[in-house]
Amino acid sequence: MQIQDLPYPDPGVPDARSGPRFLWWLGRNQLGGQFKSLAWGLLHFVAVSALPFCVGLGVQSVVDRSGARLALTGGLMVLCGVGVALGETMLHRAAVTNWITAAARVQQLLARKTAQLGAALTRRVAAGEVVAVSTGDVEKIGWFVEALSRFAAAALTVVLVCVGLVVYQPALGVIVAVGVPALALAVLPLLPRATRRADFQREKAGRATELASDTVAGLRVLRGIGGEELFLDRYRRASQEVRRAAVRSARMWSLISAIQVLLPGLLLIAVIWQGVHLARDGRITVGELVTVYSAVMLLTYPLRHFTEIAMAYSFSRPSAKRAARVLSLERAMDSGGSRSAEVPQGDLYDPATGLLAPAGRLTAVVCGDPDAAGLLAERLGGHPAEEGTSVLLGGVPLDELPLGSARTAVLVQDKDPVLLSGSLRELLDVPSSGAVSAAEALAAAQCGDVLDALAQGALDAADPMDAGITERGRSLSGGQRQRLALARSLITDPGVLVLDEPTSAVDSHTEARIADGVRSLRAGRTTVVFTSSPLLLDHADRVVLVHEGEVAAVGVHRELVHSEPRYRAVVTRETEDEPAPRGALEKLESLDDLKKLEKLEEIEETA
């Protein structure tokens, strides 16, 4: 797999049972790249390790005054230089390719899992953890995959050099052959502690990331209640904990690095001491002593990759564990799409609550508990939080449809929709039936003032559709974001549209106009609106009261507000101790009073 071939046509089905299994699965899926990197790594390391033999041969040629052997040595050194340069260049290319392709595979897997779970993902995993996995953790996992083949090449080179030294000069080669494995294994007792400290650091860093993400997401609310300093203090404490954990982890890794420098130095001293005695006794030549000395010096280069692979594994293991935890999540109800890729039509029915939304009509659902309303909305869209009986659309269980078909049939807009950064044109460029234009959707959602605001804020954009929207629409008010999200949902023109509190952040006048626009634009299409707003309820063809998980009453707004106390308590905010004000019920029966109020306001403004 080459970088230019990304993304993968199919990233595969990961082994997400544990972090190490996930890393092993990634390695197995990149065997071609790993073997290529191993081959170039062997060329590079063997060429580097052959230089000491060339140096020793050259020194001995000078001692023996042999011009032919000196010329041969020069040719061998040139050949080794070419091998070093070519091997290092191609090794770096192959290793980085392994890193990027592994990271891309993980990101594709995470994106696919996010698309499968939808809004249920953040109910089961903190949003900050998802961000940490898809950014920093992906890089660390790629680092381990990239370092694995370099470590294998370094390990094979060390074995080959030790065997070569034993054959070339047994008296000194045995010392090197025994000492080098001892050097590689000397740090093993320290690795568990270093790994634990690294895990603790990553845990603290992940917690700080979650806290920062939550703080930024709720900054507008925090400023409104004056709580930003409290959360900033929490983040300061969390960041200091990360700093202290990072310092403790760095101390352990610096100790390991120091040992990796100290022990090879001691081995080098032992080789020189023994070699000098052997040379004085005439048992070895000067060239052989120089060769062994140079070989031991250069062995520290591949030995450094032993420390690198230990660090890469200790940092990537918790990252892989978090990634595996996210990738192992499954939809609460998913039969794998046993039916064909069809888009059914008809009534939407939930057997668990008894909620029925007739085809082609606007149904309003009133729930006393906002959280229960959100869960029910997700359930109607085929994203239940818990296992149970599937919602039926035209008698067809949504869980038995392929995920793409189910989401084409039913679109759910939750109460906190997300706006991605880009232009307004890009925001509205979503899969749709083509029956609803962008202008119609924006008009129905009452986005005229939003277009004006975008045009004023983007002087370089002649068309408001080309005006930029910041990340999550932070430059817009809550009501403006809500209306743009509603327009995006309307333009898709799904067979069934489920809206959860689509007008909670707009004023009553705009809300009334939105109710008219949605009803007109969705005429003949099935629409379900979760709301407690009388203005929306008065426009509904059918109003359903859901109480304690079951349908408690069905009718129209004007009848239920008089006949059903539980419905009246939710809509008018009436309690047993504090009844609704006199005349409040009459005001809730129609929009006439709202229109009269608008007339009075116009008269007052004129006066």
Coordinates of C-alpha atoms in Angstrom, one line a residue:
M1 CA 0.0 0.0 0.0
Q2 CA 1.4 3.4 -1.1
I3 CA 0.5 6.7 0.4
Q4 CA -1.0 7.9 -2.9
D5 CA -3.4 4.9 -2.8
L6 CA -5.0 6.1 0.5
P7 CA -7.8 5.9 1.7
Y8 CA -8.2 2.2 1.8
P9 CA -11.1 0.8 -0.2
D10 CA -11.9 -1.3 2.9
P11 CA -9.8 -0.9 6.1
G12 CA -10.9 -4.3 7.3
V13 CA -12.4 -5.7 10.4
P14 CA -10.1 -5.1 13.4
D15 CA -9.3 -7.4 16.2
A16 CA -10.4 -5.1 19.0
R17 CA -10.4 -7.6 21.9
S18 CA -7.3 -5.9 23.4
G19 CA -4.7 -3.3 22.7
P20 CA -1.9 -5.8 21.9
R21 CA -4.2 -7.9 19.6
F22 CA -5.1 -4.7 17.8
L23 CA -1.4 -3.8 17.2
W24 CA -0.8 -7.4 16.0
W25 CA -3.7 -7.1 13.6
L26 CA -2.3 -3.9 12.2
G27 CA 1.1 -5.5 11.7
R28 CA -0.4 -8.5 9.9
N29 CA -2.3 -6.2 7.6
Q30 CA 0.9 -4.5 6.5
L31 CA 3.2 -7.4 6.0
G32 CA 4.3 -6.2 2.6
G33 CA 5.3 -2.8 3.9
Q34 CA 7.0 -4.4 6.9
F35 CA 9.1 -6.8 4.8
K36 CA 10.1 -4.0 2.4
S37 CA 11.2 -1.9 5.4
L38 CA 13.0 -4.9 6.9
A39 CA 14.9 -5.5 3.6
W40 CA 16.1 -1.9 3.3
G41 CA 16.9 -1.8 7.0
L42 CA 19.1 -4.9 6.7
L43 CA 20.9 -3.3 3.7
H44 CA 21.5 -0.1 5.8
F45 CA 22.6 -1.7 9.0
V46 CA 24.8 -4.4 7.4
A47 CA 26.5 -1.7 5.3
V48 CA 27.1 0.3 8.4
S49 CA 28.4 -2.7 10.3
A50 CA 30.7 -3.7 7.4
L51 CA 32.6 -0.4 7.7
P52 CA 34.7 -1.6 10.7
F53 CA 35.9 -4.6 8.7
C54 CA 36.9 -2.3 5.9
V55 CA 38.7 0.0 8.4
G56 CA 40.6 -3.0 9.9
L57 CA 41.5 -4.3 6.5
G58 CA 42.8 -0.9 5.5
V59 CA 44.9 -0.5 8.6
Q60 CA 46.4 -4.0 8.1
S61 CA 47.1 -3.2 4.5
V62 CA 49.1 -0.2 5.5
V63 CA 51.0 -2.2 8.1
D64 CA 51.8 -4.9 5.5
R65 CA 52.5 -2.3 2.8
S66 CA 50.1 -3.9 0.4
G67 CA 48.8 -1.5 -2.2
A68 CA 46.5 -4.0 -3.8
R69 CA 44.6 -4.8 -0.6
L70 CA 44.4 -1.1 0.2
A71 CA 42.8 -0.4 -3.2
L72 CA 40.4 -3.3 -2.5
T73 CA 39.6 -1.8 0.8
G74 CA 38.8 1.6 -0.8
G75 CA 36.5 -0.1 -3.2
L76 CA 34.7 -2.0 -0.4
M77 CA 34.3 1.2 1.5
V78 CA 32.8 3.0 -1.5
L79 CA 30.4 0.1 -1.9
C80 CA 29.5 0.2 1.9
G81 CA 28.9 4.0 1.5
V82 CA 26.5 3.5 -1.3
G83 CA 24.7 0.8 0.7
V84 CA 24.4 3.1 3.7
A85 CA 23.0 6.0 1.7
L86 CA 20.6 3.9 -0.4
G87 CA 19.5 1.8 2.6
E88 CA 18.9 4.7 4.9
T89 CA 17.0 6.7 2.2
M90 CA 14.7 3.8 1.3
L91 CA 14.4 2.6 4.9
H92 CA 13.1 6.0 5.9
R93 CA 10.7 6.1 3.0
A94 CA 9.3 2.6 3.7
A95 CA 9.1 3.2 7.5
V96 CA 7.3 6.5 7.1
T97 CA 4.9 4.9 4.6
N98 CA 4.2 2.2 7.2
W99 CA 3.5 4.9 9.8
I100 CA 1.2 6.9 7.6
T101 CA -0.7 4.0 6.2
A102 CA -1.2 2.5 9.7
A103 CA -2.4 5.8 11.0
A104 CA -4.8 6.2 8.0
R105 CA -6.2 2.7 8.6
V106 CA -6.9 3.5 12.2
Q107 CA -8.5 6.8 11.4
Q108 CA -10.7 5.1 8.7
L109 CA -11.8 2.5 11.3
L110 CA -12.6 5.2 13.8
A111 CA -14.5 7.2 11.2
R112 CA -16.5 4.2 10.2
K113 CA -17.3 3.3 13.7
T114 CA -18.4 6.9 14.5
A115 CA -20.7 6.8 11.4
Q116 CA -22.2 3.5 12.5
L117 CA -22.9 4.5 16.1
G118 CA -23.9 8.1 15.4
A119 CA -25.0 10.1 18.4
A120 CA -24.9 7.0 20.6
L121 CA -21.0 7.1 20.5
T122 CA -20.7 10.1 22.9
R123 CA -23.2 8.5 25.2
R124 CA -20.9 5.5 25.7
V125 CA -17.5 7.2 25.3
A126 CA -16.5 10.7 26.5
A127 CA -16.1 13.1 23.6
G128 CA -12.6 14.1 24.8
E129 CA -11.5 10.4 24.7
V130 CA -12.7 10.1 21.1
V131 CA -10.7 13.2 20.2
A132 CA -7.6 11.9 22.0
V133 CA -7.9 8.5 20.2
S134 CA -8.3 10.1 16.7
T135 CA -5.4 12.5 17.1
G136 CA -2.5 11.7 19.5
D137 CA -3.2 8.0 19.9
V138 CA -3.3 7.4 16.2
E139 CA 0.2 8.9 15.9
K140 CA 1.6 6.7 18.7
I141 CA 0.1 3.5 17.1
G142 CA 1.7 4.4 13.8
W143 CA 5.0 5.0 15.5
F144 CA 5.1 1.4 16.9
V145 CA 4.1 0.0 13.5
E146 CA 6.9 2.0 11.9
A147 CA 9.5 1.2 14.5
L148 CA 8.8 -2.6 14.4
S149 CA 10.5 -3.4 11.1
R150 CA 13.5 -1.1 12.0
F151 CA 13.9 -3.0 15.3
A152 CA 13.8 -6.4 13.5
A153 CA 16.5 -5.2 11.0
A154 CA 18.6 -4.0 13.9
A155 CA 18.2 -7.2 15.8
L156 CA 19.2 -9.3 12.8
T157 CA 22.2 -7.1 12.2
V158 CA 23.4 -7.5 15.8
V159 CA 23.2 -11.2 15.5
L160 CA 25.0 -11.2 12.2
V161 CA 27.8 -9.0 13.5
C162 CA 28.3 -11.1 16.7
V163 CA 28.5 -14.3 14.6
G164 CA 30.9 -12.6 12.2
L165 CA 33.2 -11.4 15.0
V166 CA 33.3 -14.9 16.5
V167 CA 34.4 -16.3 13.2
Y168 CA 36.7 -13.4 12.4
Q169 CA 38.5 -13.2 15.8
P170 CA 37.2 -15.8 18.3
A171 CA 39.2 -14.4 21.3
L172 CA 37.5 -11.0 21.2
G173 CA 34.3 -12.1 19.3
V174 CA 33.2 -14.3 22.2
I175 CA 33.4 -11.3 24.6
V176 CA 31.2 -9.2 22.2
A177 CA 28.8 -12.1 21.5
V178 CA 28.2 -12.5 25.2
G179 CA 28.2 -8.8 26.1
V180 CA 25.9 -7.5 23.5
P181 CA 22.8 -9.6 24.5
A182 CA 23.5 -8.7 28.1
L183 CA 23.4 -5.0 27.0
A184 CA 20.1 -5.5 25.2
L185 CA 18.5 -7.4 28.2
A186 CA 19.9 -5.1 30.9
V187 CA 17.1 -2.7 30.7
L188 CA 14.3 -5.3 30.7
P189 CA 13.8 -5.0 34.5
L190 CA 13.1 -1.3 34.2
L191 CA 10.7 -1.5 31.3
P192 CA 7.6 -2.5 33.4
R193 CA 8.0 0.5 35.7
A194 CA 8.6 2.8 32.7
T195 CA 5.5 1.4 31.0
R196 CA 3.4 2.0 34.1
R197 CA 4.6 5.5 34.3
A198 CA 3.9 6.1 30.6
D199 CA 0.4 4.6 31.0
F200 CA -0.2 6.9 34.0
Q201 CA 1.0 9.9 32.0
R202 CA -1.3 9.0 29.0
E203 CA -4.2 8.6 31.4
K204 CA -3.7 12.0 32.9
A205 CA -3.2 13.6 29.5
G206 CA -6.4 12.0 28.2
R207 CA -8.3 13.3 31.3
A208 CA -6.9 16.8 30.6
T209 CA -7.9 16.6 27.0
E210 CA -11.5 15.6 28.0
L211 CA -11.7 18.4 30.4
A212 CA -10.4 20.9 27.9
S213 CA -12.8 19.7 25.2
D214 CA -15.8 19.9 27.6
T215 CA -14.8 23.4 28.8
V216 CA -14.4 24.7 25.2
A217 CA -17.7 23.2 24.1
G218 CA -19.6 24.8 27.1
L219 CA -17.6 28.1 27.2
R220 CA -20.6 30.2 26.2
V221 CA -22.7 28.7 29.0
L222 CA -19.8 29.0 31.5
R223 CA -19.4 32.7 30.7
G224 CA -23.1 33.2 31.2
I225 CA -23.1 31.8 34.7
G226 CA -19.6 33.0 35.6
G227 CA -18.1 29.6 35.9
E228 CA -15.2 29.8 33.5
E229 CA -12.6 30.4 36.3
L230 CA -13.8 27.3 38.1
F231 CA -13.2 25.2 35.1
L232 CA -10.0 26.9 34.2
D233 CA -8.7 26.1 37.7
R234 CA -9.7 22.5 37.2
Y235 CA -7.8 22.4 33.9
R236 CA -4.7 24.0 35.5
R237 CA -4.7 21.3 38.2
A238 CA -5.1 18.6 35.5
S239 CA -2.3 20.0 33.4
Q240 CA 0.0 20.2 36.4
E241 CA -0.8 16.5 37.1
V242 CA 0.1 15.8 33.5
R243 CA 3.4 17.7 33.8
R244 CA 4.4 15.8 37.0
A245 CA 3.5 12.5 35.4
A246 CA 5.5 13.4 32.3
V247 CA 8.6 14.3 34.4
R248 CA 8.4 11.0 36.3
S249 CA 8.1 9.1 33.0
A250 CA 11.0 11.1 31.5
R251 CA 13.2 10.3 34.4
M252 CA 12.8 6.6 33.9
W253 CA 13.4 6.8 30.2
S254 CA 16.5 8.9 30.7
L255 CA 17.8 6.3 33.2
I256 CA 17.2 3.6 30.5
S257 CA 19.0 5.7 27.9
A258 CA 21.9 6.3 30.3
I259 CA 22.3 2.6 30.9
Q260 CA 22.3 2.1 27.1
V261 CA 25.3 4.5 26.9
L262 CA 27.1 3.2 30.1
L263 CA 27.0 -0.5 29.4
P264 CA 28.3 -0.3 25.8
G265 CA 31.1 1.9 27.1
L266 CA 32.1 -0.8 29.7
L267 CA 32.0 -3.4 27.0
L268 CA 34.2 -1.3 24.8
I269 CA 36.7 -0.9 27.7
A270 CA 36.8 -4.7 28.2
V271 CA 37.3 -5.4 24.5
I272 CA 40.2 -2.9 24.3
W273 CA 41.8 -4.1 27.5
Q274 CA 41.7 -7.7 26.3
G275 CA 42.6 -6.8 22.8
V276 CA 45.7 -4.9 23.8
H277 CA 47.0 -7.9 25.8
L278 CA 46.3 -10.2 22.8
A279 CA 48.1 -7.8 20.4
R280 CA 51.1 -7.5 22.7
D281 CA 51.3 -11.3 22.9
G282 CA 51.1 -11.4 19.1
R283 CA 47.9 -13.5 19.1
I284 CA 46.0 -10.9 17.0
T285 CA 47.1 -8.2 14.5
V286 CA 46.6 -4.5 14.8
G287 CA 44.0 -4.6 12.0
E288 CA 42.0 -7.2 13.8
L289 CA 42.0 -5.1 17.0
V290 CA 40.9 -2.0 15.1
T291 CA 38.1 -4.1 13.4
V292 CA 36.7 -5.4 16.7
Y293 CA 37.0 -2.0 18.3
S294 CA 35.1 -0.3 15.5
A295 CA 32.5 -3.0 15.3
V296 CA 31.7 -2.5 19.0
M297 CA 31.6 1.2 18.6
L298 CA 29.1 1.0 15.7
L299 CA 26.9 -1.7 17.4
T300 CA 25.6 1.1 19.7
Y301 CA 23.8 2.4 16.6
P302 CA 21.5 -0.6 16.0
L303 CA 21.2 -1.1 19.8
R304 CA 19.5 2.2 20.1
H305 CA 16.5 0.7 18.3
F306 CA 16.0 -1.7 21.2
T307 CA 15.2 1.3 23.4
E308 CA 13.1 2.9 20.7
I309 CA 10.9 -0.2 20.3
A310 CA 10.4 -0.4 24.0
M311 CA 9.4 3.2 24.2
A312 CA 7.1 2.9 21.1
Y313 CA 5.4 -0.2 22.6
S314 CA 4.9 1.4 26.0
F315 CA 3.4 4.5 24.6
S316 CA 1.3 2.8 21.9
R317 CA -0.1 0.0 24.1
P318 CA -2.5 2.3 26.1
S319 CA -3.3 4.2 22.8
A320 CA -4.1 0.9 21.1
K321 CA -6.2 -0.1 24.2
R322 CA -8.3 3.1 23.9
A323 CA -8.7 2.7 20.2
A324 CA -9.7 -1.0 20.6
R325 CA -12.3 0.0 23.3
V326 CA -13.9 2.5 20.8
L327 CA -13.7 0.1 17.9
S328 CA -15.3 -2.8 19.9
L329 CA -18.5 -0.8 20.5
E330 CA -21.5 -2.1 18.7
R331 CA -24.9 -0.8 18.0
A332 CA -27.4 -1.9 20.6
M333 CA -29.5 -3.6 17.9
D334 CA -27.8 -4.6 14.7
S335 CA -28.6 -7.8 12.8
G336 CA -26.1 -6.9 10.1
G337 CA -28.7 -5.9 7.5
S338 CA -30.4 -9.2 6.8
R339 CA -32.8 -7.5 4.3
S340 CA -32.0 -6.1 0.9
A341 CA -31.0 -2.5 0.5
E342 CA -34.6 -1.1 0.3
V343 CA -36.0 2.2 1.6
P344 CA -39.5 1.2 3.1
Q345 CA -42.4 3.7 3.3
G346 CA -45.4 3.8 5.6
D347 CA -46.3 4.4 9.2
L348 CA -43.5 4.7 11.8
Y349 CA -44.3 2.6 14.8
D350 CA -42.4 1.9 18.0
P351 CA -43.7 -1.3 19.7
A352 CA -41.9 -0.4 23.0
T353 CA -43.8 2.8 23.7
G354 CA -46.8 2.3 21.3
L355 CA -45.9 5.5 19.5
L356 CA -47.4 5.7 16.0
A357 CA -46.5 8.4 13.4
P358 CA -48.9 8.0 10.4
A359 CA -47.3 8.4 7.0
G360 CA -47.5 11.8 5.4
R361 CA -48.5 13.6 8.6
L362 CA -46.9 15.9 11.1
T363 CA -46.8 14.2 14.5
A364 CA -45.7 16.1 17.7
V365 CA -44.5 14.1 20.7
V366 CA -44.5 15.5 24.2
C367 CA -42.3 14.0 26.9
G368 CA -41.9 15.3 30.4
D369 CA -38.3 14.2 30.5
P370 CA -35.9 15.8 27.9
D371 CA -33.4 12.9 28.2
A372 CA -36.2 10.3 27.6
A373 CA -37.3 12.3 24.5
G374 CA -33.7 12.3 23.2
L375 CA -33.4 8.5 23.6
L376 CA -36.8 7.9 22.0
A377 CA -35.8 10.1 19.0
E378 CA -32.6 8.1 18.6
R379 CA -34.7 4.9 18.8
L380 CA -37.1 6.1 16.1
G381 CA -34.0 6.6 13.8
G382 CA -32.7 3.1 14.4
H383 CA -30.1 4.1 16.9
P384 CA -31.4 2.6 20.2
A385 CA -29.2 2.9 23.3
E386 CA -30.4 -0.4 24.6
E387 CA -31.4 -3.7 23.1
G388 CA -35.1 -4.2 22.5
T389 CA -37.8 -4.5 19.9
S390 CA -37.0 -2.7 16.7
V391 CA -38.9 0.3 15.4
L392 CA -41.1 -0.6 12.4
L393 CA -41.3 1.6 9.2
G394 CA -44.1 0.3 7.0
G395 CA -44.0 -2.9 8.9
V396 CA -40.2 -3.4 8.2
P397 CA -37.9 -3.5 11.3
L398 CA -35.2 -0.8 10.9
D399 CA -32.6 -3.1 12.5
E400 CA -32.9 -5.6 9.6
L401 CA -32.1 -3.0 7.0
P402 CA -28.5 -2.1 6.0
L403 CA -27.3 0.9 7.9
G404 CA -27.3 3.1 4.8
S405 CA -30.9 2.2 3.9
A406 CA -32.1 2.8 7.4
R407 CA -30.5 6.2 7.6
T408 CA -31.8 7.1 4.2
A409 CA -35.3 6.2 5.3
V410 CA -35.2 8.0 8.7
L411 CA -33.2 11.1 9.5
V412 CA -32.9 12.2 13.1
Q413 CA -31.8 15.7 14.1
D414 CA -30.9 15.8 17.8
K415 CA -31.3 18.8 20.1
D416 CA -27.6 19.8 19.8
P417 CA -26.7 19.4 16.1
V418 CA -23.1 20.1 15.0
L419 CA -22.2 22.5 12.2
L420 CA -18.9 21.7 10.5
S421 CA -16.5 24.5 9.4
G422 CA -16.6 25.6 5.8
S423 CA -18.9 27.7 3.6
L424 CA -22.7 27.7 3.9
R425 CA -22.9 26.1 0.4
E426 CA -20.7 23.2 1.7
L427 CA -22.8 22.9 4.8
L428 CA -26.0 22.3 2.7
D429 CA -24.2 20.0 0.2
V430 CA -25.7 16.9 1.7
P431 CA -27.2 13.7 0.2
S432 CA -30.8 14.6 -0.7
S433 CA -33.7 13.7 -3.0
G434 CA -33.3 16.9 -5.0
A435 CA -37.0 17.9 -4.4
V436 CA -36.1 20.6 -1.9
S437 CA -33.8 23.4 -2.9
A438 CA -31.4 25.3 -0.6
A439 CA -33.5 28.5 -0.9
E440 CA -36.7 26.7 0.1
A441 CA -35.0 25.0 3.1
L442 CA -33.5 28.2 4.3
A443 CA -36.8 30.1 3.9
A444 CA -38.7 27.4 5.8
A445 CA -36.2 27.5 8.6
Q446 CA -36.4 31.3 8.7
C447 CA -32.6 31.8 8.0
G448 CA -33.0 35.2 6.3
D449 CA -31.3 37.1 9.1
V450 CA -28.6 34.4 9.3
L451 CA -27.7 35.0 5.6
D452 CA -27.5 38.7 6.3
A453 CA -25.2 38.2 9.2
L454 CA -23.0 35.9 7.2
A455 CA -22.8 38.3 4.3
Q456 CA -21.8 41.2 6.7
G457 CA -19.2 39.1 8.3
A458 CA -17.6 37.9 5.0
L459 CA -16.8 41.0 3.0
D460 CA -14.9 38.9 0.4
A461 CA -17.9 36.7 -0.4
A462 CA -20.4 38.3 -2.9
D463 CA -22.9 35.4 -2.3
P464 CA -23.9 34.6 1.4
M465 CA -23.8 30.9 0.4
D466 CA -20.0 31.3 0.0
A467 CA -19.6 32.9 3.5
G468 CA -17.5 30.9 5.9
I469 CA -18.8 29.2 9.0
T470 CA -16.4 28.6 11.8
E471 CA -15.9 25.3 13.6
R472 CA -19.2 24.2 15.2
G473 CA -20.7 27.6 14.2
R474 CA -19.2 29.3 17.2
S475 CA -19.5 32.7 15.5
L476 CA -23.3 32.3 15.3
S477 CA -25.8 32.5 18.1
G478 CA -27.6 29.4 19.4
G479 CA -30.8 30.2 17.5
Q480 CA -28.9 30.8 14.3
R481 CA -27.0 27.5 14.5
Q482 CA -30.3 25.7 15.3
R483 CA -32.0 27.2 12.2
L484 CA -29.1 26.4 9.9
A485 CA -29.1 22.8 11.2
L486 CA -32.9 22.6 10.6
A487 CA -32.4 23.9 7.0
R488 CA -29.7 21.2 6.5
S489 CA -32.2 18.5 7.6
L490 CA -35.0 19.9 5.5
I491 CA -32.9 19.9 2.3
T492 CA -32.2 16.2 2.6
D493 CA -36.0 15.6 2.2
P494 CA -36.0 12.1 3.9
G495 CA -39.1 9.9 4.0
V496 CA -39.2 10.3 7.7
L497 CA -37.7 13.3 9.5
V498 CA -37.4 13.3 13.3
L499 CA -36.7 16.6 15.0
D500 CA -35.7 16.9 18.7
E501 CA -36.5 20.3 20.0
P502 CA -35.7 22.1 16.7
T503 CA -36.8 25.6 18.0
S504 CA -35.7 25.6 21.6
A505 CA -33.3 28.5 21.0
V506 CA -35.5 30.9 19.0
D507 CA -38.0 33.5 20.0
S508 CA -41.8 32.9 19.8
H509 CA -42.3 34.9 16.6
T510 CA -39.6 33.1 14.7
E511 CA -40.9 29.8 16.1
A512 CA -44.4 30.4 14.8
R513 CA -43.0 31.2 11.3
I514 CA -40.8 28.1 11.4
A515 CA -43.8 25.9 12.3
D516 CA -45.6 27.3 9.3
G517 CA -42.6 26.7 7.0
V518 CA -41.9 23.2 8.2
R519 CA -45.5 22.2 7.8
S520 CA -45.8 23.6 4.3
L521 CA -42.4 22.2 3.1
R522 CA -43.0 18.7 4.6
A523 CA -46.6 18.4 3.3
G524 CA -47.2 14.8 2.4
R525 CA -44.0 13.6 4.2
T526 CA -43.8 12.0 7.6
T527 CA -42.4 14.3 10.2
V528 CA -42.0 13.7 14.0
V529 CA -41.3 16.7 16.2
F530 CA -40.3 16.3 19.9
T531 CA -41.4 19.5 21.6
S532 CA -43.3 21.1 24.4
S533 CA -43.8 24.4 22.5
P534 CA -47.5 25.3 22.1
L535 CA -46.7 27.0 18.8
L536 CA -45.4 23.8 17.3
L537 CA -48.0 21.6 18.9
D538 CA -50.8 23.7 17.5
H539 CA -49.5 23.0 13.9
A540 CA -49.3 19.3 14.4
D541 CA -51.8 16.9 12.8
R542 CA -51.5 14.6 15.7
V543 CA -50.1 15.1 19.2
V544 CA -48.8 12.1 21.3
L545 CA -48.1 12.3 25.0
V546 CA -45.5 9.8 26.2
H547 CA -45.4 9.3 29.9
E548 CA -43.0 7.0 31.8
G549 CA -42.1 5.2 28.5
E550 CA -45.6 4.6 27.2
V551 CA -48.1 6.5 25.1
A552 CA -50.5 8.1 27.6
A553 CA -52.7 10.2 25.3
V554 CA -53.3 10.9 21.6
G555 CA -55.2 13.8 20.1
V556 CA -54.7 17.4 19.0
H557 CA -53.2 20.2 21.1
R558 CA -56.5 22.1 21.7
E559 CA -58.2 19.0 23.1
L560 CA -55.3 17.6 25.2
V561 CA -54.6 20.9 26.9
H562 CA -58.1 20.8 28.4
S563 CA -58.6 17.1 28.9
E564 CA -55.2 15.7 29.9
P565 CA -53.7 17.1 33.2
R566 CA -50.3 15.5 32.6
Y567 CA -50.1 17.0 29.1
R568 CA -51.1 20.4 30.5
A569 CA -48.5 20.2 33.2
V570 CA -45.7 19.7 30.6
V571 CA -46.9 22.3 28.1
T572 CA -47.9 25.1 30.6
R573 CA -45.3 24.2 33.2
E574 CA -48.2 24.0 35.6
T575 CA -47.6 22.3 39.0
E576 CA -50.0 21.1 41.7
D577 CA -49.0 23.9 44.0
E578 CA -48.8 26.6 41.3
P579 CA -51.6 26.3 38.7
A580 CA -51.4 28.0 35.4
P581 CA -52.4 31.6 35.3
R582 CA -56.0 32.6 34.5
G583 CA -56.6 32.6 30.8
A584 CA -53.3 30.8 30.0
L585 CA -55.1 27.8 28.4
E586 CA -57.0 30.0 26.0
K587 CA -53.8 31.7 24.9
L588 CA -52.4 28.3 24.2
E589 CA -55.3 27.2 22.0
S590 CA -54.3 29.0 18.8
L591 CA -52.0 31.6 17.3
D592 CA -54.6 34.3 17.2
D593 CA -53.3 35.9 20.4
L594 CA -49.7 35.8 19.1
K595 CA -50.8 37.6 16.0
K596 CA -52.7 40.2 18.1
L597 CA -49.6 40.7 20.2
E598 CA -47.5 41.3 17.1
K599 CA -50.1 44.0 16.0
L600 CA -50.0 45.7 19.4
E601 CA -46.2 45.7 19.3
E602 CA -46.2 47.3 15.8
I603 CA -48.7 50.0 17.0
E604 CA -46.5 50.8 20.1
E605 CA -43.4 51.1 17.9
T606 CA -45.2 53.4 15.5
A607 CA -46.5 55.6 18.4

